[in-house]
mmCIF file of C-alpha atoms in Angstrom:
data_model
loop_
_atom_site.group_PDB
_atom_site.id
_atom_site.type_symbol
_atom_site.label_atom_id
_atom_site.label_comp_id
_atom_site.label_asym_id
_atom_site.label_seq_id
_atom_site.Cartn_x
_atom_site.Cartn_y
_atom_site.Cartn_z
ATOM 1 C CA MET A 13 -5.361 -24.160 16.810
ATOM 2 C CA SER A 14 -2.886 -21.516 17.868
ATOM 3 C CA VAL A 15 -2.424 -17.969 16.547
ATOM 4 C CA ARG A 16 1.095 -16.521 16.512
ATOM 5 C CA ARG A 17 1.565 -12.870 17.274
ATOM 6 C CA GLY A 18 2.745 -10.721 14.372
ATOM 7 C CA LYS A 19 3.798 -7.099 13.945
ATOM 8 C CA LYS A 20 0.351 -5.942 12.848
ATOM 9 C CA SER A 21 -1.964 -4.214 15.293
ATOM 10 C CA LEU A 22 -5.103 -5.927 16.561
ATOM 11 C CA LYS A 23 -7.175 -3.574 14.443
ATOM 12 C CA SER A 24 -5.781 -5.159 11.305
ATOM 13 C CA ILE A 25 -6.564 -8.713 12.333
ATOM 14 C CA SER A 26 -9.773 -10.050 10.863
ATOM 15 C CA LEU A 27 -12.699 -10.932 13.084
ATOM 16 C CA THR A 28 -12.409 -14.495 11.857
ATOM 17 C CA VAL A 29 -8.863 -14.848 13.189
ATOM 18 C CA ILE A 30 -9.836 -13.282 16.510
ATOM 19 C CA ALA A 31 -12.738 -15.723 16.848
ATOM 20 C CA ALA A 32 -10.477 -18.662 16.068
ATOM 21 C CA PHE A 33 -7.982 -17.460 18.668
ATOM 22 C CA LEU A 34 -10.679 -17.170 21.346
ATOM 23 C CA VAL A 35 -11.974 -20.655 20.554
ATOM 24 C CA SER A 36 -8.455 -22.052 20.921
ATOM 25 C CA LEU A 37 -8.342 -20.683 24.470
ATOM 26 C CA VAL A 38 -11.577 -22.419 25.450
ATOM 27 C CA ILE A 39 -11.559 -25.813 23.736
ATOM 28 C CA PRO A 40 -8.775 -28.214 24.730
ATOM 29 C CA SER A 41 -7.000 -30.126 21.987
ATOM 30 C CA LEU A 42 -8.400 -33.584 21.372
ATOM 31 C CA PRO A 43 -6.464 -36.844 21.416
ATOM 32 C CA SER A 44 -5.677 -38.422 18.079
ATOM 33 C CA TYR A 45 -7.129 -41.904 18.507
ATOM 34 C CA GLY A 46 -10.357 -41.229 16.655
ATOM 35 C CA ASP A 47 -12.389 -38.547 14.963
ATOM 36 C CA ALA A 48 -15.806 -39.014 16.598
ATOM 37 C CA VAL A 49 -16.389 -36.552 19.443
ATOM 38 C CA ILE A 50 -18.721 -36.920 22.437
ATOM 39 C CA PRO A 51 -19.250 -34.952 25.650
ATOM 40 C CA VAL A 52 -17.647 -36.408 28.757
ATOM 41 C CA GLN A 53 -20.194 -38.382 30.776
ATOM 42 C CA LYS A 54 -20.952 -36.643 34.077
ATOM 43 C CA GLY A 55 -22.464 -39.705 35.673
ATOM 44 C CA MET A 56 -23.923 -41.253 38.805
ATOM 45 C CA CYS A 57 -24.821 -44.842 39.636
ATOM 46 C CA TYR A 58 -28.524 -45.096 40.418
ATOM 47 C CA ALA A 59 -29.586 -48.190 42.305
ATOM 48 C CA THR A 60 -32.308 -49.933 44.241
ATOM 49 C CA TRP A 61 -32.692 -53.454 45.528
ATOM 50 C CA GLU A 62 -36.472 -53.366 45.614
ATOM 51 C CA LYS A 63 -38.958 -54.512 42.993
ATOM 52 C CA ASP A 64 -40.950 -51.346 42.276
ATOM 53 C CA THR A 65 -39.018 -48.419 43.784
ATOM 54 C CA PHE A 66 -37.689 -47.173 40.438
ATOM 55 C CA ALA A 67 -41.316 -46.445 39.503
ATOM 56 C CA SER A 68 -42.091 -44.453 42.662
ATOM 57 C CA GLN A 69 -42.649 -40.721 42.997
ATOM 58 C CA TYR A 70 -39.682 -40.643 45.399
ATOM 59 C CA SER A 71 -37.417 -41.971 42.666
ATOM 60 C CA ASP A 72 -38.749 -39.370 40.219
ATOM 61 C CA LEU A 73 -37.883 -36.617 42.695
ATOM 62 C CA SER A 74 -34.437 -38.095 43.321
ATOM 63 C CA LEU A 75 -33.705 -38.095 39.580
ATOM 64 C CA GLU A 76 -34.806 -34.484 39.369
ATOM 65 C CA LYS A 77 -32.348 -33.568 42.118
ATOM 66 C CA LEU A 78 -29.581 -35.379 40.246
ATOM 67 C CA SER A 79 -30.343 -33.342 37.162
ATOM 68 C CA ASN A 80 -30.126 -30.131 39.199
ATOM 69 C CA LEU A 81 -26.648 -31.134 40.423
ATOM 70 C CA GLY A 82 -25.316 -31.245 36.874
ATOM 71 C CA VAL A 83 -25.515 -35.023 36.432
ATOM 72 C CA GLU A 84 -26.022 -35.815 32.743
ATOM 73 C CA TYR A 85 -25.832 -39.636 32.777
ATOM 74 C CA ILE A 86 -27.025 -42.322 35.167
ATOM 75 C CA SER A 87 -25.814 -45.888 35.347
ATOM 76 C CA LEU A 88 -28.975 -47.835 36.108
ATOM 77 C CA ILE A 89 -28.155 -50.823 38.327
ATOM 78 C CA VAL A 90 -30.351 -53.913 37.955
ATOM 79 C CA THR A 91 -29.366 -57.014 39.911
ATOM 80 C CA ARG A 92 -30.159 -60.687 39.489
ATOM 81 C CA TYR A 93 -28.700 -63.436 41.656
ATOM 82 C CA GLN A 94 -27.148 -66.858 41.788
ATOM 83 C CA ASP A 95 -26.859 -69.026 44.856
ATOM 84 C CA SER A 96 -23.065 -69.311 45.028
ATOM 85 C CA THR A 97 -19.889 -68.937 42.973
ATOM 86 C CA SER A 98 -20.375 -72.419 41.513
ATOM 87 C CA SER A 99 -24.086 -72.110 40.657
ATOM 88 C CA THR A 100 -25.038 -72.115 36.990
ATOM 89 C CA GLU A 101 -28.521 -70.613 37.332
ATOM 90 C CA ILE A 102 -29.048 -66.824 37.347
ATOM 91 C CA LYS A 103 -32.425 -65.824 38.729
ATOM 92 C CA ILE A 104 -34.782 -63.028 39.686
ATOM 93 C CA THR A 105 -35.497 -62.408 43.368
ATOM 94 C CA GLU A 106 -37.618 -59.901 45.274
ATOM 95 C CA GLN A 107 -34.599 -57.595 45.237
ATOM 96 C CA THR A 108 -34.565 -57.455 41.429
ATOM 97 C CA PRO A 109 -36.228 -54.340 39.971
ATOM 98 C CA SER A 110 -39.186 -55.228 37.769
ATOM 99 C CA ASP A 111 -39.075 -54.597 34.037
ATOM 100 C CA GLU A 112 -41.894 -52.073 34.367
ATOM 101 C CA SER A 113 -40.013 -50.074 36.999
ATOM 102 C CA ILE A 114 -36.874 -50.151 34.833
ATOM 103 C CA LYS A 115 -38.798 -48.820 31.849
ATOM 104 C CA HIS A 116 -40.326 -46.102 34.026
ATOM 105 C CA VAL A 117 -36.998 -44.840 35.361
ATOM 106 C CA ILE A 118 -35.408 -44.812 31.890
ATOM 107 C CA LYS A 119 -38.297 -42.791 30.464
ATOM 108 C CA THR A 120 -38.234 -40.415 33.438
ATOM 109 C CA ALA A 121 -34.480 -39.871 33.092
ATOM 110 C CA HIS A 122 -34.815 -39.155 29.381
ATOM 111 C CA LYS A 123 -37.596 -36.623 30.025
ATOM 112 C CA LEU A 124 -35.213 -34.815 32.378
ATOM 113 C CA GLY A 125 -32.504 -34.787 29.708
ATOM 114 C CA ILE A 126 -30.443 -37.446 31.523
ATOM 115 C CA LYS A 127 -28.845 -40.140 29.360
ATOM 116 C CA VAL A 128 -28.749 -43.738 30.563
ATOM 117 C CA MET A 129 -26.298 -46.594 30.831
ATOM 118 C CA LEU A 130 -28.144 -49.812 31.670
ATOM 119 C CA LYS A 131 -25.805 -51.890 33.857
ATOM 120 C CA PRO A 132 -27.095 -55.339 34.885
ATOM 121 C CA HIS A 133 -25.310 -56.936 37.846
ATOM 122 C CA ILE A 134 -25.060 -60.432 39.289
ATOM 123 C CA ASP A 135 -24.701 -60.900 43.044
ATOM 124 C CA LEU A 136 -24.403 -63.973 45.225
ATOM 125 C CA ILE A 137 -27.079 -65.113 47.662
ATOM 126 C CA ASP A 138 -24.555 -67.160 49.646
ATOM 127 C CA LYS A 139 -21.366 -65.127 50.036
ATOM 128 C CA TYR A 140 -19.702 -67.553 52.457
ATOM 129 C CA ASP A 141 -19.568 -64.981 55.269
ATOM 130 C CA GLY A 142 -18.595 -62.209 52.876
ATOM 131 C CA THR A 143 -15.384 -63.792 51.629
ATOM 132 C CA TYR A 144 -16.682 -64.381 48.094
ATOM 133 C CA CYS A 145 -18.239 -62.100 45.515
ATOM 134 C CA ARG A 146 -19.199 -62.032 41.833
ATOM 135 C CA SER A 147 -15.519 -61.831 40.835
ATOM 136 C CA ASP A 148 -15.111 -65.412 42.077
ATOM 137 C CA ILE A 149 -17.822 -66.954 39.876
ATOM 138 C CA GLY A 150 -16.165 -69.750 37.910
ATOM 139 C CA PHE A 151 -16.100 -73.448 37.194
ATOM 140 C CA SER A 152 -13.788 -76.430 37.056
ATOM 141 C CA ASN A 153 -15.329 -78.224 34.082
ATOM 142 C CA GLU A 154 -16.431 -77.277 30.585
ATOM 143 C CA LYS A 155 -20.025 -78.399 31.020
ATOM 144 C CA ASP A 156 -20.611 -75.952 33.869
ATOM 145 C CA TRP A 157 -18.896 -73.134 31.961
ATOM 146 C CA GLN A 158 -21.192 -73.686 28.998
ATOM 147 C CA THR A 159 -24.292 -73.941 31.193
ATOM 148 C CA TRP A 160 -23.475 -70.751 33.092
ATOM 149 C CA PHE A 161 -22.751 -68.745 29.951
ATOM 150 C CA LYS A 162 -26.033 -69.926 28.448
ATOM 151 C CA SER A 163 -27.817 -68.644 31.557
ATOM 152 C CA TYR A 164 -25.785 -65.439 31.418
ATOM 153 C CA LYS A 165 -26.716 -64.829 27.784
ATOM 154 C CA ASN A 166 -30.405 -65.216 28.566
ATOM 155 C CA PHE A 167 -29.994 -62.740 31.430
ATOM 156 C CA ILE A 168 -28.001 -60.094 29.577
ATOM 157 C CA LEU A 169 -29.939 -60.276 26.297
ATOM 158 C CA HIS A 170 -33.190 -59.660 28.170
ATOM 159 C CA TYR A 171 -31.892 -56.283 29.313
ATOM 160 C CA ALA A 172 -30.166 -55.535 25.989
ATOM 161 C CA LYS A 173 -33.571 -55.751 24.294
ATOM 162 C CA ILE A 174 -35.070 -53.339 26.835
ATOM 163 C CA ALA A 175 -32.140 -50.985 26.247
ATOM 164 C CA GLU A 176 -32.671 -51.070 22.486
ATOM 165 C CA LYS A 177 -36.422 -50.532 22.711
ATOM 166 C CA LEU A 178 -36.048 -47.503 24.998
ATOM 167 C CA ASN A 179 -33.080 -45.931 23.177
ATOM 168 C CA VAL A 180 -30.676 -46.373 26.087
ATOM 169 C CA GLU A 181 -27.416 -44.675 25.171
ATOM 170 C CA ILE A 182 -24.925 -47.201 26.650
ATOM 171 C CA PHE A 183 -25.241 -50.844 27.643
ATOM 172 C CA CYS A 184 -22.885 -52.638 30.025
ATOM 173 C CA VAL A 185 -22.410 -56.307 29.094
ATOM 174 C CA GLY A 186 -20.974 -57.333 32.478
ATOM 175 C CA THR A 187 -19.557 -56.137 35.785
ATOM 176 C CA GLU A 188 -16.582 -57.404 37.804
ATOM 177 C CA LEU A 189 -16.844 -61.004 36.598
ATOM 178 C CA GLU A 190 -13.092 -61.429 36.782
ATOM 179 C CA PHE A 191 -12.783 -65.228 36.911
ATOM 180 C CA THR A 192 -15.123 -65.626 33.940
ATOM 181 C CA THR A 193 -13.180 -63.210 31.719
ATOM 182 C CA GLN A 194 -10.473 -65.825 31.295
ATOM 183 C CA ARG A 195 -12.984 -67.356 28.860
ATOM 184 C CA THR A 196 -12.503 -64.751 26.140
ATOM 185 C CA ASP A 197 -14.081 -67.037 23.541
ATOM 186 C CA LEU A 198 -17.342 -67.311 25.466
ATOM 187 C CA TRP A 199 -17.411 -63.615 26.310
ATOM 188 C CA ARG A 200 -16.991 -62.681 22.648
ATOM 189 C CA ASN A 201 -19.953 -64.877 21.831
ATOM 190 C CA VAL A 202 -22.018 -62.995 24.417
ATOM 191 C CA ILE A 203 -20.921 -59.609 23.031
ATOM 192 C CA PHE A 204 -21.703 -60.556 19.416
ATOM 193 C CA GLN A 205 -25.196 -61.712 20.409
ATOM 194 C CA VAL A 206 -25.773 -58.491 22.360
ATOM 195 C CA LYS A 207 -24.854 -56.552 19.207
ATOM 196 C CA ASP A 208 -27.610 -58.379 17.340
ATOM 197 C CA ASP A 209 -30.202 -57.011 19.775
ATOM 198 C CA TYR A 210 -28.745 -53.645 20.788
ATOM 199 C CA LYS A 211 -27.270 -51.016 18.451
ATOM 200 C CA GLY A 212 -25.916 -48.500 20.963
ATOM 201 C CA LYS A 213 -22.518 -48.228 22.644
ATOM 202 C CA LEU A 214 -21.115 -51.108 24.691
ATOM 203 C CA VAL A 215 -18.844 -51.347 27.723
ATOM 204 C CA TYR A 216 -17.685 -53.972 30.194
ATOM 205 C CA ALA A 217 -17.044 -52.840 33.802
ATOM 206 C CA ALA A 218 -13.785 -54.414 34.987
ATOM 207 C CA ASN A 219 -12.602 -54.176 38.552
ATOM 208 C CA TRP A 220 -9.694 -51.822 39.260
ATOM 209 C CA ASP A 221 -7.188 -54.703 39.324
ATOM 210 C CA GLU A 222 -8.875 -56.653 36.497
ATOM 211 C CA TYR A 223 -8.953 -54.301 33.513
ATOM 212 C CA PRO A 224 -5.417 -55.016 32.148
ATOM 213 C CA LYS A 225 -6.229 -58.754 31.929
ATOM 214 C CA VAL A 226 -9.403 -58.468 29.839
ATOM 215 C CA GLU A 227 -8.800 -59.499 26.215
ATOM 216 C CA PHE A 228 -12.010 -58.437 24.488
ATOM 217 C CA TRP A 229 -11.760 -54.638 24.716
ATOM 218 C CA GLN A 230 -11.536 -54.364 20.921
ATOM 219 C CA ASP A 231 -15.058 -55.795 20.674
ATOM 220 C CA LEU A 232 -16.461 -52.909 22.760
ATOM 221 C CA ASP A 233 -16.746 -49.138 22.460
ATOM 222 C CA PHE A 234 -15.345 -48.249 25.887
ATOM 223 C CA VAL A 235 -12.968 -49.666 28.468
ATOM 224 C CA GLY A 236 -14.882 -49.689 31.750
ATOM 225 C CA ILE A 237 -13.043 -49.559 35.086
ATOM 226 C CA ASP A 238 -14.648 -49.784 38.524
ATOM 227 C CA ALA A 239 -12.034 -47.459 39.925
ATOM 228 C CA TYR A 240 -11.687 -48.427 43.584
ATOM 229 C CA PHE A 241 -7.955 -47.737 43.634
ATOM 230 C CA PRO A 242 -6.411 -47.339 47.113
ATOM 231 C CA LEU A 243 -5.014 -43.818 47.487
ATOM 232 C CA SER A 244 -3.396 -43.650 50.921
ATOM 233 C CA TYR A 245 -2.732 -45.812 53.948
ATOM 234 C CA ASP A 246 -2.166 -42.837 56.251
ATOM 235 C CA THR A 247 -4.519 -42.396 59.200
ATOM 236 C CA ASN A 248 -5.653 -38.908 58.201
ATOM 237 C CA PRO A 249 -4.350 -38.117 54.699
ATOM 238 C CA SER A 250 -4.393 -34.589 53.360
ATOM 239 C CA LEU A 251 -5.837 -33.627 49.990
ATOM 240 C CA GLU A 252 -2.287 -33.504 48.616
ATOM 241 C CA ASP A 253 -1.646 -37.045 49.912
ATOM 242 C CA LEU A 254 -4.768 -38.294 48.121
ATOM 243 C CA LYS A 255 -3.836 -36.529 44.904
ATOM 244 C CA LYS A 256 -0.373 -38.075 45.053
ATOM 245 C CA GLY A 257 -2.031 -41.461 45.543
ATOM 246 C CA TRP A 258 -3.559 -41.167 42.068
ATOM 247 C CA GLU A 259 -0.210 -40.705 40.295
ATOM 248 C CA LYS A 260 0.662 -44.397 39.950
ATOM 249 C CA TRP A 261 -2.818 -45.478 38.876
ATOM 250 C CA LYS A 262 -3.263 -42.609 36.449
ATOM 251 C CA SER A 263 0.071 -43.346 34.792
ATOM 252 C CA GLU A 264 -0.779 -47.039 34.406
ATOM 253 C CA ILE A 265 -4.175 -46.263 32.875
ATOM 254 C CA GLU A 266 -2.622 -43.799 30.421
ATOM 255 C CA VAL A 267 -0.141 -46.421 29.192
ATOM 256 C CA PHE A 268 -2.873 -49.040 28.929
ATOM 257 C CA GLN A 269 -5.287 -46.692 27.126
ATOM 258 C CA ALA A 270 -2.661 -45.773 24.549
ATOM 259 C CA ARG A 271 -2.179 -49.469 23.823
ATOM 260 C CA VAL A 272 -5.846 -50.453 23.425
ATOM 261 C CA ASN A 273 -6.815 -47.133 21.774
ATOM 262 C CA LYS A 274 -10.240 -47.030 23.430
ATOM 263 C CA PRO A 275 -11.722 -44.268 25.599
ATOM 264 C CA VAL A 276 -11.989 -45.108 29.292
ATOM 265 C CA ILE A 277 -15.063 -44.800 31.498
ATOM 266 C CA PHE A 278 -14.895 -45.120 35.257
ATOM 267 C CA THR A 279 -18.062 -47.213 35.346
ATOM 268 C CA GLU A 280 -17.909 -46.979 39.138
ATOM 269 C CA ILE A 281 -15.904 -44.931 41.595
ATOM 270 C CA GLY A 282 -16.822 -44.144 45.149
ATOM 271 C CA TYR A 283 -15.804 -43.719 48.755
ATOM 272 C CA SER A 284 -17.576 -44.456 51.978
ATOM 273 C CA SER A 285 -17.873 -41.738 54.605
ATOM 274 C CA SER A 286 -15.384 -43.446 56.868
ATOM 275 C CA ALA A 287 -11.736 -43.474 57.837
ATOM 276 C CA ILE A 288 -10.985 -46.493 55.621
ATOM 277 C CA ALA A 289 -12.182 -44.804 52.415
ATOM 278 C CA PRO A 290 -8.687 -43.821 51.165
ATOM 279 C CA SER A 291 -7.106 -47.241 51.841
ATOM 280 C CA ALA A 292 -10.019 -49.570 50.970
ATOM 281 C CA PRO A 293 -12.495 -47.613 48.850
ATOM 282 C CA TRP A 294 -14.353 -50.794 47.880
ATOM 283 C CA GLN A 295 -15.120 -51.694 51.501
ATOM 284 C CA VAL A 296 -18.675 -51.527 52.842
ATOM 285 C CA VAL A 297 -18.507 -50.072 56.352
ATOM 286 C CA THR A 298 -20.711 -51.588 59.064
ATOM 287 C CA SER A 299 -19.351 -49.948 62.206
ATOM 288 C CA GLY A 300 -17.428 -46.947 63.484
ATOM 289 C CA ASN A 301 -17.920 -43.213 63.190
ATOM 290 C CA SER A 302 -18.932 -41.480 59.989
ATOM 291 C CA ASP A 303 -16.402 -39.177 58.330
ATOM 292 C CA PRO A 304 -18.061 -37.224 55.505
ATOM 293 C CA ASP A 305 -15.061 -34.894 55.251
ATOM 294 C CA ILE A 306 -12.665 -37.637 54.131
ATOM 295 C CA GLN A 307 -15.210 -38.705 51.524
ATOM 296 C CA ALA A 308 -15.339 -35.134 50.202
ATOM 297 C CA LYS A 309 -11.527 -34.960 50.066
ATOM 298 C CA CYS A 310 -11.421 -38.191 48.047
ATOM 299 C CA TYR A 311 -13.924 -36.716 45.594
ATOM 300 C CA GLN A 312 -11.889 -33.531 45.274
ATOM 301 C CA ALA A 313 -8.643 -35.464 44.745
ATOM 302 C CA PHE A 314 -10.224 -37.228 41.764
ATOM 303 C CA PHE A 315 -11.540 -34.014 40.251
ATOM 304 C CA GLU A 316 -8.181 -32.271 40.565
ATOM 305 C CA THR A 317 -6.101 -35.121 39.136
ATOM 306 C CA VAL A 318 -8.018 -37.563 36.908
ATOM 307 C CA TRP A 319 -11.071 -35.609 35.749
ATOM 308 C CA PRO A 320 -9.155 -33.339 33.308
ATOM 309 C CA SER A 321 -7.511 -36.341 31.571
ATOM 310 C CA MET A 322 -8.295 -36.463 27.859
ATOM 311 C CA TRP A 323 -8.515 -40.266 27.815
ATOM 312 C CA LEU A 324 -11.372 -40.210 30.336
ATOM 313 C CA ALA A 325 -14.764 -40.428 28.603
ATOM 314 C CA GLY A 326 -16.838 -40.374 31.780
ATOM 315 C CA VAL A 327 -17.272 -41.204 35.433
ATOM 316 C CA TYR A 328 -20.100 -42.745 37.462
ATOM 317 C CA TRP A 329 -20.102 -42.275 41.249
ATOM 318 C CA TRP A 330 -21.296 -45.097 43.518
ATOM 319 C CA LYS A 331 -24.064 -44.397 44.385
ATOM 320 C CA TRP A 332 -27.269 -42.287 44.514
ATOM 321 C CA ASP A 333 -30.348 -43.437 46.396
ATOM 322 C CA THR A 334 -33.953 -43.250 45.206
ATOM 323 C CA ASN A 335 -34.777 -41.423 48.471
ATOM 324 C CA THR A 336 -33.863 -37.714 48.406
ATOM 325 C CA LYS A 337 -33.371 -37.773 52.189
ATOM 326 C CA ALA A 338 -30.748 -40.533 52.101
ATOM 327 C CA GLY A 339 -27.227 -39.990 53.396
ATOM 328 C CA GLY A 340 -26.518 -37.117 55.765
ATOM 329 C CA ALA A 341 -23.713 -36.386 58.201
ATOM 330 C CA SER A 342 -24.160 -39.557 60.270
ATOM 331 C CA ASN A 343 -24.281 -41.911 57.267
ATOM 332 C CA ARG A 344 -21.126 -44.044 56.829
ATOM 333 C CA GLN A 345 -22.029 -45.430 53.417
ATOM 334 C CA PHE A 346 -21.076 -44.532 49.849
ATOM 335 C CA THR A 347 -23.802 -42.102 48.902
ATOM 336 C CA PRO A 348 -22.733 -38.446 48.677
ATOM 337 C CA GLN A 349 -26.311 -37.340 49.297
ATOM 338 C CA ASN A 350 -26.733 -34.526 51.813
ATOM 339 C CA LYS A 351 -22.997 -34.561 52.571
ATOM 340 C CA PRO A 352 -20.057 -32.294 51.673
ATOM 341 C CA ALA A 353 -19.195 -34.646 48.769
ATOM 342 C CA GLU A 354 -22.464 -33.667 47.104
ATOM 343 C CA ARG A 355 -21.324 -30.047 47.012
ATOM 344 C CA VAL A 356 -17.935 -31.072 45.598
ATOM 345 C CA LEU A 357 -19.679 -33.078 42.894
ATOM 346 C CA GLU A 358 -22.018 -30.239 41.957
ATOM 347 C CA ALA A 359 -19.249 -27.643 41.836
ATOM 348 C CA ASN A 360 -17.116 -29.765 39.545
ATOM 349 C CA TYR A 361 -19.888 -31.019 37.274
ATOM 350 C CA LYS A 362 -21.354 -27.554 36.813
ATOM 351 C CA GLY A 363 -17.972 -25.858 36.648
ATOM 352 C CA PHE A 364 -16.597 -28.212 34.028
ATOM 353 C CA ARG A 365 -16.793 -26.491 30.650
ATOM 354 C CA ALA A 366 -19.697 -27.674 28.528
ATOM 355 C CA ASP A 367 -17.365 -27.919 25.518
ATOM 356 C CA ARG A 368 -15.039 -30.398 27.244
ATOM 357 C CA SER A 369 -15.095 -33.332 24.853
ATOM 358 C CA VAL A 370 -13.142 -36.489 24.260
ATOM 359 C CA ALA A 371 -12.350 -38.101 20.930
ATOM 360 C CA MET A 372 -13.554 -41.656 20.586
ATOM 361 C CA ALA A 373 -12.398 -44.494 18.421
ATOM 362 C CA LYS A 374 -14.652 -44.994 15.443
ATOM 363 C CA MET A 375 -17.666 -47.112 16.263
ATOM 364 C CA LYS A 376 -18.346 -50.237 14.279
#
């Protein structure tokens, strides 16, 4: 709402009009693709690959620190496994968090006022020397497709029921399963069965180069993007270089979002503390020097370019460890813990106006 200046003095303007004018200065206008309004999700991915760590006192303390940084949502990562890209059996291993530890961490987060997205993952045991990943899971015959999706439904419905029982706010039906999403018919069957067991909001987490190809967005509440977009191939890019690197991707997402008319969540985004972070943000670094400053610049570039976008319903940074002492200046990995990126995150999450909201499409 805007208030036009007239010839009358301020003394003659009613208090109601003044209040409305002040509100118009604080609250940004909302997009027109729905009339339900939610706060933007200030998120963090929270992960372990151990059976009981989510239930530990160390994890409780780590969640408390997240809350103090201004984090209001966590994406809770729970991983099961299959042997290879052509395996049809999805199974629990010793690296899969137990149901009891999952329930504990959800309850602990809720007590701290943190909302939860439960985000089950599948990873491969045999990655063929690292050249294959979950995006390559797929089959050459109908029998194997049907068998795998049956196994997948058993896997995902198990966690959907936990999410419903514990009032989890958002449930992710899948992550980066690019080859499988060509089977829209089978994915819709999975989504409809999830809706029978879980009544909250649903998202699928597509890889950064996958999301335009997915054809079942209308069956979900959010478009999820794991936003590992390359920003710069320069050796030592400046903050301005990194911000410019977002222009193409941001424009493409805006066009796509207008077409599907669904709010977008960056279900993952992150950067290693290494020189390759701007050019290959998805890459796990195993050697070389740490560079926490380039990680911090990548964080800041996002906050200055994408974060204010009205189509963005939330963001989840990859990732936060259950150990409060994780990370640090010599750590090359993705966590922002105890690094300059942590301070960037806190400043932007706490500095972002509490009334910043995004309009959502009506929920079914």
